[in-house]
Amino acid sequence: MAKVRTRIAPSPTGDPHVGTAYIALFNRCFALQHGGEFILRIEDTDQSRSTARSEQDILNALRWLGLDWAEGPDVGGPHGPYRQSQRSDIYRQHINVLLEKGHAFHCFCTSERLDALRAQQMENKQTAGYDGHCLSLTRAELDANLAAKVPHVVRMRVPDTGECVFHDRLRGEIRIAWEQIDMQVLMKSDHLPTYHFANVVDDHLMEITHVIRGEEWINSTPKHILLYQHFGWEHPQFCHMPLLRNPDKSKLSKRKNPTSISYYRDMGYMPEAMINYLGMMGWTMPDGREKFSIGEMQAAFDIDRVSLGGPVFDVAKLDWLNGKYIRENLSAEGFAEAFSKWAFSPEKIQKIIPLLKDRVERFSDVVPLAGFFLSGLLPVSASDFEHKQLSPEQCRKILQLCVWQLEQIQDWSRESVEQVCQRLAAFLGIKIRETLFPLFVAITGKAVSTSVIDSIYILGLDVGRARIRHAIEVLGGVSKKEVKELEKSLRELQSFSLPEIG
Ligand code: GLU
């Protein structure tokens, strides 16, 4: 039997998500348990949304959790490159194979035609999808278009009748009618591959034997299976894991729960507790014990025992488990070491010291002034936000618009945080001092403190966002109606340009 090889294939388009770590954990356990290999591939085909920073954050977060990989963009390996943006030649060769065999075709349809088609299909209550227009081009028309360099994509041919039947390791037989499957674009007009195409080519070339991924990919699997068939390749085994849920059973989302691994790291959770908790998502140890290490999970792991009932990611339960780890796994020295590493990372300290140095007279002034850098959510109450010029509603507005704008920052820096605050003040027509007031209280717990802009920058988006959200809740929260209004303001704010100074 071929060596078991599994992979995690994150797209570097945002924060390192707990869902990515959960899927990585199960892939890694499965591979290592079978004496196989777990690898990491970066799926950055969406060039407009992928960033180097997000890639780095994802790698750091997975490594912090102890989910290391045998091959990947940073460690190399025999199946590289491991970043899809560096594999264009490979995709080009493979798309030519499909074109030659007639399994894929050039499509010259304009976006106007496709929009009109979609609108028509919506009106007729049909499944939206490509209608095969360019399949009827003659050879001469095709050659003329290609010679004239008319912009085009490459799509895959899909059977129009019958169904795709495949086996899912956890779900058994799955049947999906081909008429529900669109003639997927495989290569975009910029000659970059789409996810579906690159994913299949890479899983094959990287010798992946088991694709263990989230259930949101079930409906894409027929396209993938068809591609394997078109190439004449054997497809890997598929195993779709249940999606993580909020305690109210909705899909885990950052609107309800912090979903970034960096948040949990910055809030001072232990990686061992975090990985243990992720191991409890859909999995229970045969003896029912709740506290287990990644090695113990690996030894006892049986993928066929994964339960499909939506696993709930409940921060209260994680807190309980983390407390247990702190009490039971750390000696006094261990605690001191782990705490100092978390609290006093040289990188963080170097940023904080300049804010304090000129403001303190004794070292004993440091904690009262800067303790908030080492805290989680702060004990603020509505009365802390009382202000002569600002109503609670205005405070909520400032906080909500600010957090939305902070989330948009691509390159997190002191300057970009400052710019968000300045623009917000100008947009609202409120003096910067006033605009910053609710932020001071939310972020530092006091109306007067070290520079709030620096503080947001140093604390980072994850903790900053959690504190601002907490402040909004303390101030009564935003009603559905208020959200609508705020979203309108946000749109205006986004198109607002700062008046020229001078
Ligand atoms: N890049 C995809 C993602 O971000 C990978 C999906 C898969 O595992 O096939 O989830």
Coordinates of C-alpha atoms and ligand atoms in Angstrom, one line a residue:
M1 CA 0.0 0.0 0.0
A2 CA 1.2 3.5 -0.8
K3 CA 2.5 5.5 2.1
V4 CA -0.3 7.6 3.7
R5 CA 0.2 11.2 2.9
T6 CA -2.2 13.9 4.0
R7 CA -2.1 17.7 3.7
I8 CA -3.5 21.0 5.0
A9 CA -3.9 23.4 2.2
P10 CA -4.7 26.8 3.6
S11 CA -5.5 29.9 1.5
P12 CA -3.5 32.8 3.0
T13 CA -6.4 35.3 2.8
G14 CA -7.0 36.1 6.4
D15 CA -6.3 35.3 10.0
P16 CA -5.1 31.8 11.0
H17 CA -8.5 30.2 11.6
V18 CA -9.2 27.6 14.3
G19 CA -11.0 25.6 11.7
T20 CA -7.7 25.3 9.8
A21 CA -5.9 24.0 12.9
Y22 CA -8.7 21.5 13.6
I23 CA -8.5 20.1 10.1
A24 CA -4.7 20.1 10.2
L25 CA -4.8 18.2 13.5
F26 CA -7.0 15.4 12.2
N27 CA -4.9 15.1 9.0
R28 CA -1.7 15.0 10.9
C29 CA -3.0 12.4 13.4
F30 CA -4.2 10.2 10.6
A31 CA -1.0 10.3 8.6
L32 CA 1.4 9.9 11.5
Q33 CA -0.6 7.1 13.0
H34 CA -0.2 5.2 9.8
G35 CA 3.5 5.9 9.6
G36 CA 2.8 8.4 6.9
E37 CA 3.5 12.1 6.2
F38 CA 1.6 15.3 6.8
I39 CA 2.5 18.2 4.5
L40 CA 1.5 21.8 4.1
R41 CA 0.7 23.5 0.8
I42 CA -0.2 27.2 0.4
E43 CA -3.2 27.7 -2.0
D44 CA -2.7 31.3 -3.0
T45 CA -4.3 31.2 -6.5
D46 CA -6.5 34.1 -5.5
Q47 CA -3.8 36.6 -5.9
S48 CA -5.9 39.6 -5.0
R49 CA -6.8 38.3 -1.6
S50 CA -3.6 36.4 -0.7
T51 CA -1.0 38.1 1.4
A52 CA 2.5 37.1 2.6
R53 CA 1.5 38.3 6.1
S54 CA -1.4 35.9 6.3
E55 CA 0.7 33.0 5.1
Q56 CA 3.3 33.8 7.8
D57 CA 0.6 34.1 10.5
I58 CA -0.9 30.7 9.5
L59 CA 2.5 29.0 9.6
N60 CA 3.3 30.6 13.0
A61 CA 0.0 29.7 14.4
L62 CA 0.1 26.0 13.3
R63 CA 3.6 25.7 14.6
W64 CA 2.7 27.3 17.9
L65 CA 0.1 24.5 18.3
G66 CA 2.8 21.9 17.5
L67 CA 1.2 20.9 14.2
D68 CA 4.5 20.7 12.2
W69 CA 4.7 19.3 8.7
A70 CA 7.2 17.2 6.8
E71 CA 7.1 19.2 3.7
G72 CA 6.0 22.8 3.0
P73 CA 7.0 26.2 1.6
D74 CA 9.3 26.9 4.5
V75 CA 10.9 23.5 5.0
G76 CA 11.0 22.4 1.3
G77 CA 10.7 18.8 0.2
P78 CA 10.7 16.6 -2.9
H79 CA 7.3 17.7 -4.2
G80 CA 7.8 21.4 -4.2
P81 CA 7.3 24.2 -4.8
Y82 CA 4.6 24.2 -2.1
R83 CA 3.1 27.5 -2.9
Q84 CA 0.6 27.4 -5.8
S85 CA 1.7 30.8 -7.1
Q86 CA 5.1 29.2 -7.9
R87 CA 3.6 26.3 -9.8
S88 CA 2.2 28.1 -12.9
D89 CA 4.2 26.1 -15.4
I90 CA 2.9 22.9 -13.9
Y91 CA -0.7 24.0 -14.3
R92 CA -0.1 25.2 -17.8
Q93 CA 1.2 21.9 -18.9
H94 CA -1.7 20.1 -17.3
I95 CA -4.3 22.4 -18.8
N96 CA -2.9 21.6 -22.2
V97 CA -3.4 17.9 -21.6
L98 CA -7.0 18.4 -20.8
L99 CA -7.5 20.7 -23.8
E100 CA -5.8 18.2 -26.2
K101 CA -8.0 15.4 -24.9
G102 CA -11.1 17.5 -25.3
H103 CA -11.9 17.4 -21.6
A104 CA -11.6 21.2 -21.3
F105 CA -12.4 24.0 -23.7
H106 CA -11.7 27.7 -24.2
C107 CA -14.5 30.0 -23.3
F108 CA -14.5 33.6 -24.7
C109 CA -17.8 34.7 -23.1
T110 CA -17.7 38.2 -21.8
S111 CA -18.7 39.0 -18.2
E112 CA -21.7 40.9 -19.7
R113 CA -22.9 37.8 -21.4
L114 CA -22.4 35.7 -18.3
D115 CA -24.2 38.3 -16.1
A116 CA -27.2 38.3 -18.5
L117 CA -27.2 34.5 -18.5
R118 CA -27.2 34.4 -14.7
A119 CA -30.0 36.9 -14.5
Q120 CA -32.1 34.9 -17.0
Q121 CA -31.5 31.7 -15.1
M122 CA -32.5 33.4 -11.8
E123 CA -35.7 34.6 -13.4
N124 CA -36.5 31.1 -14.7
K125 CA -35.6 29.7 -11.3
Q126 CA -32.9 27.5 -12.9
T127 CA -29.7 26.4 -11.3
A128 CA -27.2 29.1 -12.3
G129 CA -24.3 27.8 -14.4
Y130 CA -22.5 28.1 -17.7
D131 CA -24.7 27.1 -20.7
G132 CA -21.9 25.7 -22.9
H133 CA -22.1 28.5 -25.4
C134 CA -18.4 28.2 -26.5
L135 CA -18.6 24.5 -26.9
S136 CA -20.1 25.1 -30.3
L137 CA -17.3 27.2 -31.7
T138 CA -15.8 25.8 -34.9
R139 CA -12.1 25.1 -35.0
A140 CA -11.6 28.1 -37.3
E141 CA -13.5 30.4 -34.9
L142 CA -11.5 29.1 -32.0
D143 CA -8.2 29.5 -33.8
A144 CA -9.1 33.1 -34.9
N145 CA -10.0 34.1 -31.4
L146 CA -6.8 32.6 -30.0
A147 CA -4.7 34.3 -32.7
A148 CA -6.4 37.6 -32.0
K149 CA -5.7 37.1 -28.3
V150 CA -9.3 37.5 -27.3
P151 CA -9.4 37.2 -23.5
H152 CA -10.6 33.8 -22.4
V153 CA -10.8 31.2 -19.6
V154 CA -10.6 27.4 -19.8
R155 CA -13.5 25.5 -18.5
M156 CA -14.0 21.8 -17.9
R157 CA -16.6 19.7 -19.7
V158 CA -19.1 18.1 -17.4
P159 CA -21.6 15.3 -18.3
D160 CA -25.1 16.6 -18.6
T161 CA -26.8 13.4 -17.4
G162 CA -26.4 10.9 -14.7
E163 CA -24.8 11.4 -11.3
C164 CA -21.4 11.4 -9.7
V165 CA -21.3 8.7 -7.1
F166 CA -18.4 8.7 -4.6
H167 CA -17.5 7.3 -1.3
D168 CA -16.8 9.5 1.7
R169 CA -14.9 7.8 4.5
L170 CA -17.3 9.2 7.1
R171 CA -20.5 9.6 5.2
G172 CA -20.5 6.5 2.9
E173 CA -21.9 6.8 -0.6
I174 CA -22.7 10.4 -1.8
R175 CA -24.6 11.0 -5.0
I176 CA -24.7 14.3 -6.8
A177 CA -26.4 14.8 -10.1
W178 CA -24.1 16.1 -12.8
E179 CA -26.7 18.7 -13.9
Q180 CA -26.0 20.4 -10.6
I181 CA -22.3 20.7 -11.5
D182 CA -21.2 23.8 -13.3
M183 CA -18.7 23.8 -16.2
Q184 CA -16.1 25.0 -13.8
V185 CA -13.4 27.5 -14.9
L186 CA -10.1 25.8 -14.5
M187 CA -7.8 28.5 -15.7
K188 CA -8.7 32.2 -15.4
S189 CA -8.1 34.8 -18.0
D190 CA -4.9 35.8 -16.2
H191 CA -3.7 32.3 -16.8
L192 CA -3.8 31.4 -13.2
P193 CA -5.6 28.2 -12.1
T194 CA -8.7 28.2 -10.0
Y195 CA -8.7 26.4 -6.7
H196 CA -10.4 23.2 -8.1
F197 CA -7.8 22.7 -10.8
A198 CA -4.7 23.5 -8.8
N199 CA -5.9 21.5 -5.9
V200 CA -6.4 18.3 -7.9
V201 CA -3.2 18.6 -9.9
D202 CA -1.2 19.2 -6.7
D203 CA -2.9 16.5 -4.6
H204 CA -1.9 14.1 -7.4
L205 CA 1.6 15.3 -7.9
M206 CA 2.2 15.5 -4.1
E207 CA 1.0 12.0 -3.8
I208 CA -1.8 12.7 -1.3
T209 CA -3.6 9.5 -0.5
H210 CA -6.3 10.9 1.8
V211 CA -8.1 14.3 1.4
I212 CA -9.4 15.1 4.9
R213 CA -11.1 18.5 4.7
G214 CA -14.2 20.4 5.9
E215 CA -17.7 19.4 4.8
E216 CA -18.1 22.7 2.8
W217 CA -16.1 21.0 0.0
I218 CA -18.5 18.0 -0.5
N219 CA -20.3 19.7 -3.4
S220 CA -17.0 20.4 -5.1
T221 CA -15.9 16.8 -4.9
P222 CA -17.6 15.7 -8.2
K223 CA -15.6 18.3 -10.1
H224 CA -12.4 17.0 -8.5
I225 CA -13.3 13.4 -9.2
L226 CA -14.0 14.2 -12.8
L227 CA -10.7 15.9 -13.2
Y228 CA -8.9 12.8 -11.8
Q229 CA -10.8 10.7 -14.3
H230 CA -10.0 13.1 -17.2
F231 CA -6.3 12.8 -16.3
G232 CA -6.5 9.1 -15.9
W233 CA -5.4 9.3 -12.3
E234 CA -6.6 7.4 -9.3
H235 CA -8.3 9.8 -6.8
P236 CA -7.4 10.0 -3.2
Q237 CA -9.9 8.9 -0.5
F238 CA -12.2 11.7 0.6
C239 CA -13.2 12.3 4.1
H240 CA -15.3 15.4 4.9
M241 CA -15.1 16.5 8.5
P242 CA -18.0 18.2 10.2
L243 CA -17.8 22.0 10.4
L244 CA -17.1 23.7 13.7
R245 CA -20.1 25.5 15.2
N246 CA -20.9 28.3 17.6
P247 CA -22.7 27.3 20.8
D248 CA -26.0 28.3 19.1
K249 CA -25.1 25.7 16.4
S250 CA -24.6 28.2 13.6
K251 CA -21.4 27.9 11.6
L252 CA -18.4 29.1 13.6
S253 CA -18.0 32.8 12.8
K254 CA -15.9 35.6 14.1
R255 CA -19.0 37.7 14.6
K256 CA -19.9 35.4 17.5
N257 CA -16.6 33.9 18.6
P258 CA -13.0 34.8 18.2
T259 CA -11.8 32.4 15.4
S260 CA -8.2 33.4 15.0
I261 CA -5.6 31.2 16.6
S262 CA -3.5 34.3 17.2
Y263 CA -6.3 35.6 19.5
Y264 CA -6.0 32.5 21.7
R265 CA -2.3 32.8 21.8
D266 CA -2.4 36.5 22.6
M267 CA -5.0 35.9 25.3
G268 CA -2.6 33.5 27.0
Y269 CA -4.0 30.1 26.3
M270 CA -1.6 27.2 26.4
P271 CA -1.0 25.5 23.0
E272 CA -1.4 22.1 24.6
A273 CA -4.8 22.9 25.9
M274 CA -5.9 24.5 22.6
I275 CA -4.8 21.4 20.6
N276 CA -6.5 19.1 23.1
Y277 CA -9.7 21.1 22.8
L278 CA -9.5 21.0 19.0
G279 CA -9.0 17.2 19.3
M280 CA -12.4 17.1 21.1
M281 CA -14.2 18.4 18.0
G282 CA -15.9 15.4 16.6
W283 CA -13.6 13.0 18.4
T284 CA -13.7 11.3 21.8
M285 CA -11.0 9.2 23.3
P286 CA -12.1 5.5 23.5
D287 CA -11.9 5.7 27.3
G288 CA -13.9 9.0 27.3
R289 CA -11.2 11.1 29.0
E290 CA -11.3 14.7 28.0
K291 CA -7.7 15.7 28.7
F292 CA -5.2 14.2 26.3
S293 CA -2.0 15.2 24.5
I294 CA -1.6 15.2 20.7
G295 CA 0.6 12.1 21.0
E296 CA -2.1 10.3 23.0
M297 CA -4.7 11.3 20.5
Q298 CA -2.6 10.1 17.6
A299 CA -2.0 6.7 19.3
A300 CA -5.7 6.1 19.9
F301 CA -7.0 7.8 16.8
D302 CA -9.5 6.0 14.6
I303 CA -10.9 8.3 11.9
D304 CA -13.9 6.1 11.4
R305 CA -15.0 7.1 14.9
V306 CA -15.3 10.8 14.1
S307 CA -18.8 11.9 14.8
L308 CA -20.7 13.9 12.3
G309 CA -22.9 15.9 14.8
G310 CA -21.7 19.5 14.5
P311 CA -18.9 19.9 17.0
V312 CA -19.4 23.1 19.1
F313 CA -16.4 25.3 19.7
D314 CA -17.3 26.7 23.1
V315 CA -14.8 29.2 24.6
A316 CA -16.2 28.5 28.2
K317 CA -15.2 24.9 27.8
L318 CA -11.8 25.8 26.4
D319 CA -11.3 28.1 29.4
W320 CA -12.1 25.2 31.8
L321 CA -9.6 22.9 30.0
N322 CA -6.9 25.6 29.8
G323 CA -7.3 26.1 33.6
K324 CA -6.9 22.4 34.1
Y325 CA -3.7 22.4 32.1
I326 CA -2.3 25.4 34.0
R327 CA -3.0 23.7 37.3
E328 CA -2.0 20.2 36.4
N329 CA 0.7 20.5 33.8
L330 CA 2.8 23.4 35.1
S331 CA 5.1 23.4 38.1
A332 CA 5.7 26.8 39.7
E333 CA 8.9 27.0 37.5
G334 CA 7.0 25.9 34.4
F335 CA 4.4 28.5 35.1
A336 CA 7.0 31.2 35.5
E337 CA 8.7 30.3 32.3
A338 CA 5.5 30.0 30.2
F339 CA 4.0 33.2 31.7
S340 CA 7.2 35.2 31.1
K341 CA 7.5 33.9 27.6
W342 CA 3.9 35.0 26.9
A343 CA 4.0 38.3 28.8
F344 CA 7.5 39.6 28.1
S345 CA 8.3 38.6 24.6
P346 CA 11.2 40.9 23.6
E347 CA 9.3 42.0 20.5
K348 CA 6.3 43.2 22.6
I349 CA 8.4 44.7 25.4
Q350 CA 10.5 46.7 22.9
K351 CA 7.3 48.3 21.6
I352 CA 5.8 49.0 25.1
I353 CA 8.9 50.5 26.8
P354 CA 9.0 53.7 24.8
L355 CA 5.4 54.5 25.8
L356 CA 6.3 54.1 29.5
K357 CA 9.8 55.4 29.9
D358 CA 8.9 59.1 30.0
R359 CA 5.7 58.7 32.0
V360 CA 6.9 56.8 35.1
E361 CA 8.9 57.9 38.1
R362 CA 9.3 54.5 39.6
F363 CA 9.1 50.9 38.2
S364 CA 6.2 50.4 40.5
D365 CA 4.2 52.8 38.3
V366 CA 4.5 50.5 35.3
V367 CA 1.8 48.0 36.2
P368 CA -0.9 50.5 37.0
L369 CA -0.1 52.3 33.8
A370 CA 0.5 49.4 31.4
G371 CA -1.2 46.4 33.1
F372 CA -3.8 46.4 30.3
F373 CA -1.1 45.1 27.9
L374 CA -1.1 41.9 29.9
S375 CA -4.9 41.6 30.3
G376 CA -7.7 39.9 28.4
L377 CA -11.0 41.7 28.4
L378 CA -11.1 44.6 30.8
P379 CA -13.6 45.2 33.6
V380 CA -15.2 48.3 32.1
S381 CA -18.8 49.4 32.7
A382 CA -21.2 51.7 30.9
S383 CA -20.4 54.6 33.4
D384 CA -16.8 54.6 32.3
F385 CA -18.0 55.7 28.9
E386 CA -19.9 58.8 30.2
H387 CA -18.7 61.8 28.4
K388 CA -19.8 65.5 28.2
Q389 CA -20.0 65.5 24.4
L390 CA -20.6 61.9 23.4
S391 CA -23.8 59.9 23.9
P392 CA -23.5 56.1 24.5
E393 CA -24.9 55.7 21.0
Q394 CA -22.1 57.9 19.5
C395 CA -19.6 55.9 21.5
R396 CA -21.0 52.7 20.0
K397 CA -20.9 54.1 16.6
I398 CA -17.2 55.2 16.9
L399 CA -16.3 51.8 18.3
Q400 CA -18.1 49.8 15.7
L401 CA -16.9 51.8 12.7
C402 CA -13.4 51.7 14.1
V403 CA -13.3 48.0 14.5
W404 CA -14.7 47.4 11.0
Q405 CA -12.0 49.6 9.6
L406 CA -9.2 48.0 11.7
E407 CA -10.3 44.7 10.2
Q408 CA -9.6 46.0 6.7
I409 CA -6.0 46.9 7.4
Q410 CA -3.8 44.9 5.1
D411 CA -0.5 45.9 6.6
W412 CA -0.8 46.2 10.3
S413 CA 1.3 49.2 11.5
R414 CA 1.1 52.1 13.9
E415 CA 0.6 54.4 10.9
S416 CA -2.3 52.4 9.5
V417 CA -4.1 52.3 12.9
E418 CA -3.6 56.1 13.2
Q419 CA -4.9 56.6 9.7
V420 CA -8.1 54.7 10.6
C421 CA -8.7 56.9 13.6
Q422 CA -7.9 60.1 11.8
R423 CA -10.2 59.3 8.9
L424 CA -13.0 58.2 11.3
A425 CA -12.8 61.5 13.2
A426 CA -12.8 63.5 10.0
F427 CA -15.7 61.5 8.6
L428 CA -17.8 61.9 11.8
G429 CA -16.8 65.5 12.1
I430 CA -15.8 64.9 15.7
K431 CA -12.5 66.1 17.1
I432 CA -9.8 63.4 17.2
R433 CA -9.6 63.7 21.1
E434 CA -13.3 62.9 21.4
T435 CA -13.2 60.2 18.8
L436 CA -10.4 58.5 20.7
F437 CA -12.2 58.7 24.1
P438 CA -14.3 55.5 23.8
L439 CA -11.3 53.7 22.3
F440 CA -9.2 54.7 25.3
V441 CA -11.7 53.2 27.7
A442 CA -12.3 50.1 25.6
I443 CA -8.6 49.4 24.9
T444 CA -6.8 50.6 28.1
G445 CA -9.7 50.6 30.6
K446 CA -9.2 54.3 31.3
A447 CA -10.0 57.7 29.8
V448 CA -6.4 58.7 30.0
S449 CA -3.5 56.3 29.4
T450 CA -0.6 55.6 27.1
S451 CA -1.3 56.5 23.5
V452 CA -4.3 54.5 22.4
I453 CA -3.1 54.3 18.8
D454 CA 0.1 52.7 19.9
S455 CA -1.8 50.5 22.3
I456 CA -4.1 49.1 19.6
Y457 CA -1.1 48.6 17.4
I458 CA 0.9 46.7 20.0
L459 CA -2.1 44.6 21.3
G460 CA -2.9 43.6 17.8
L461 CA -6.2 43.2 16.0
D462 CA -7.3 40.1 17.7
V463 CA -7.2 41.4 21.3
G464 CA -8.1 44.9 20.1
R465 CA -11.2 43.7 18.4
A466 CA -12.3 41.6 21.4
R467 CA -12.0 44.6 23.7
I468 CA -13.8 46.9 21.4
R469 CA -16.6 44.3 20.9
H470 CA -16.8 43.9 24.7
A471 CA -17.1 47.7 25.1
I472 CA -19.9 47.8 22.6
E473 CA -21.7 45.1 24.6
V474 CA -21.2 46.9 27.8
L475 CA -22.7 50.0 26.2
G476 CA -25.9 48.0 25.4
G477 CA -24.9 46.4 22.2
V478 CA -26.1 47.3 18.7
S479 CA -29.6 46.4 17.7
K480 CA -30.4 45.0 14.2
K481 CA -31.7 48.4 13.2
E482 CA -28.5 50.1 14.4
V483 CA -26.3 47.6 12.5
K484 CA -28.1 48.6 9.3
E485 CA -27.5 52.2 9.9
L486 CA -23.9 51.6 10.8
E487 CA -23.3 49.5 7.7
K488 CA -24.6 52.5 5.7
S489 CA -22.2 54.8 7.5
L490 CA -19.4 52.3 6.8
R491 CA -20.1 52.4 3.1
E492 CA -20.0 56.2 3.2
L493 CA -16.8 56.1 5.3
Q494 CA -15.2 53.8 2.8
S495 CA -15.7 56.2 0.0
F496 CA -14.9 59.2 2.1
S497 CA -11.7 61.0 1.3
L498 CA -9.8 63.1 3.8
P499 CA -10.0 66.8 3.0
E500 CA -6.7 68.1 1.8
I501 CA -4.8 69.8 4.6
G502 CA -3.2 73.2 4.1
Ligands
GLU1 N1 -7.6 26.0 0.0 C1 -8.7 25.3 0.5 C2 -9.1 26.0 1.8 O1 -8.7 27.0 2.1 C3 -8.4 23.9 0.7 C4 -9.6 23.0 0.6 C5 -9.2 21.5 0.5 O2 -8.7 21.0 1.5 O3 -9.3 20.9 -0.6 O4 -9.8 25.5 2.6

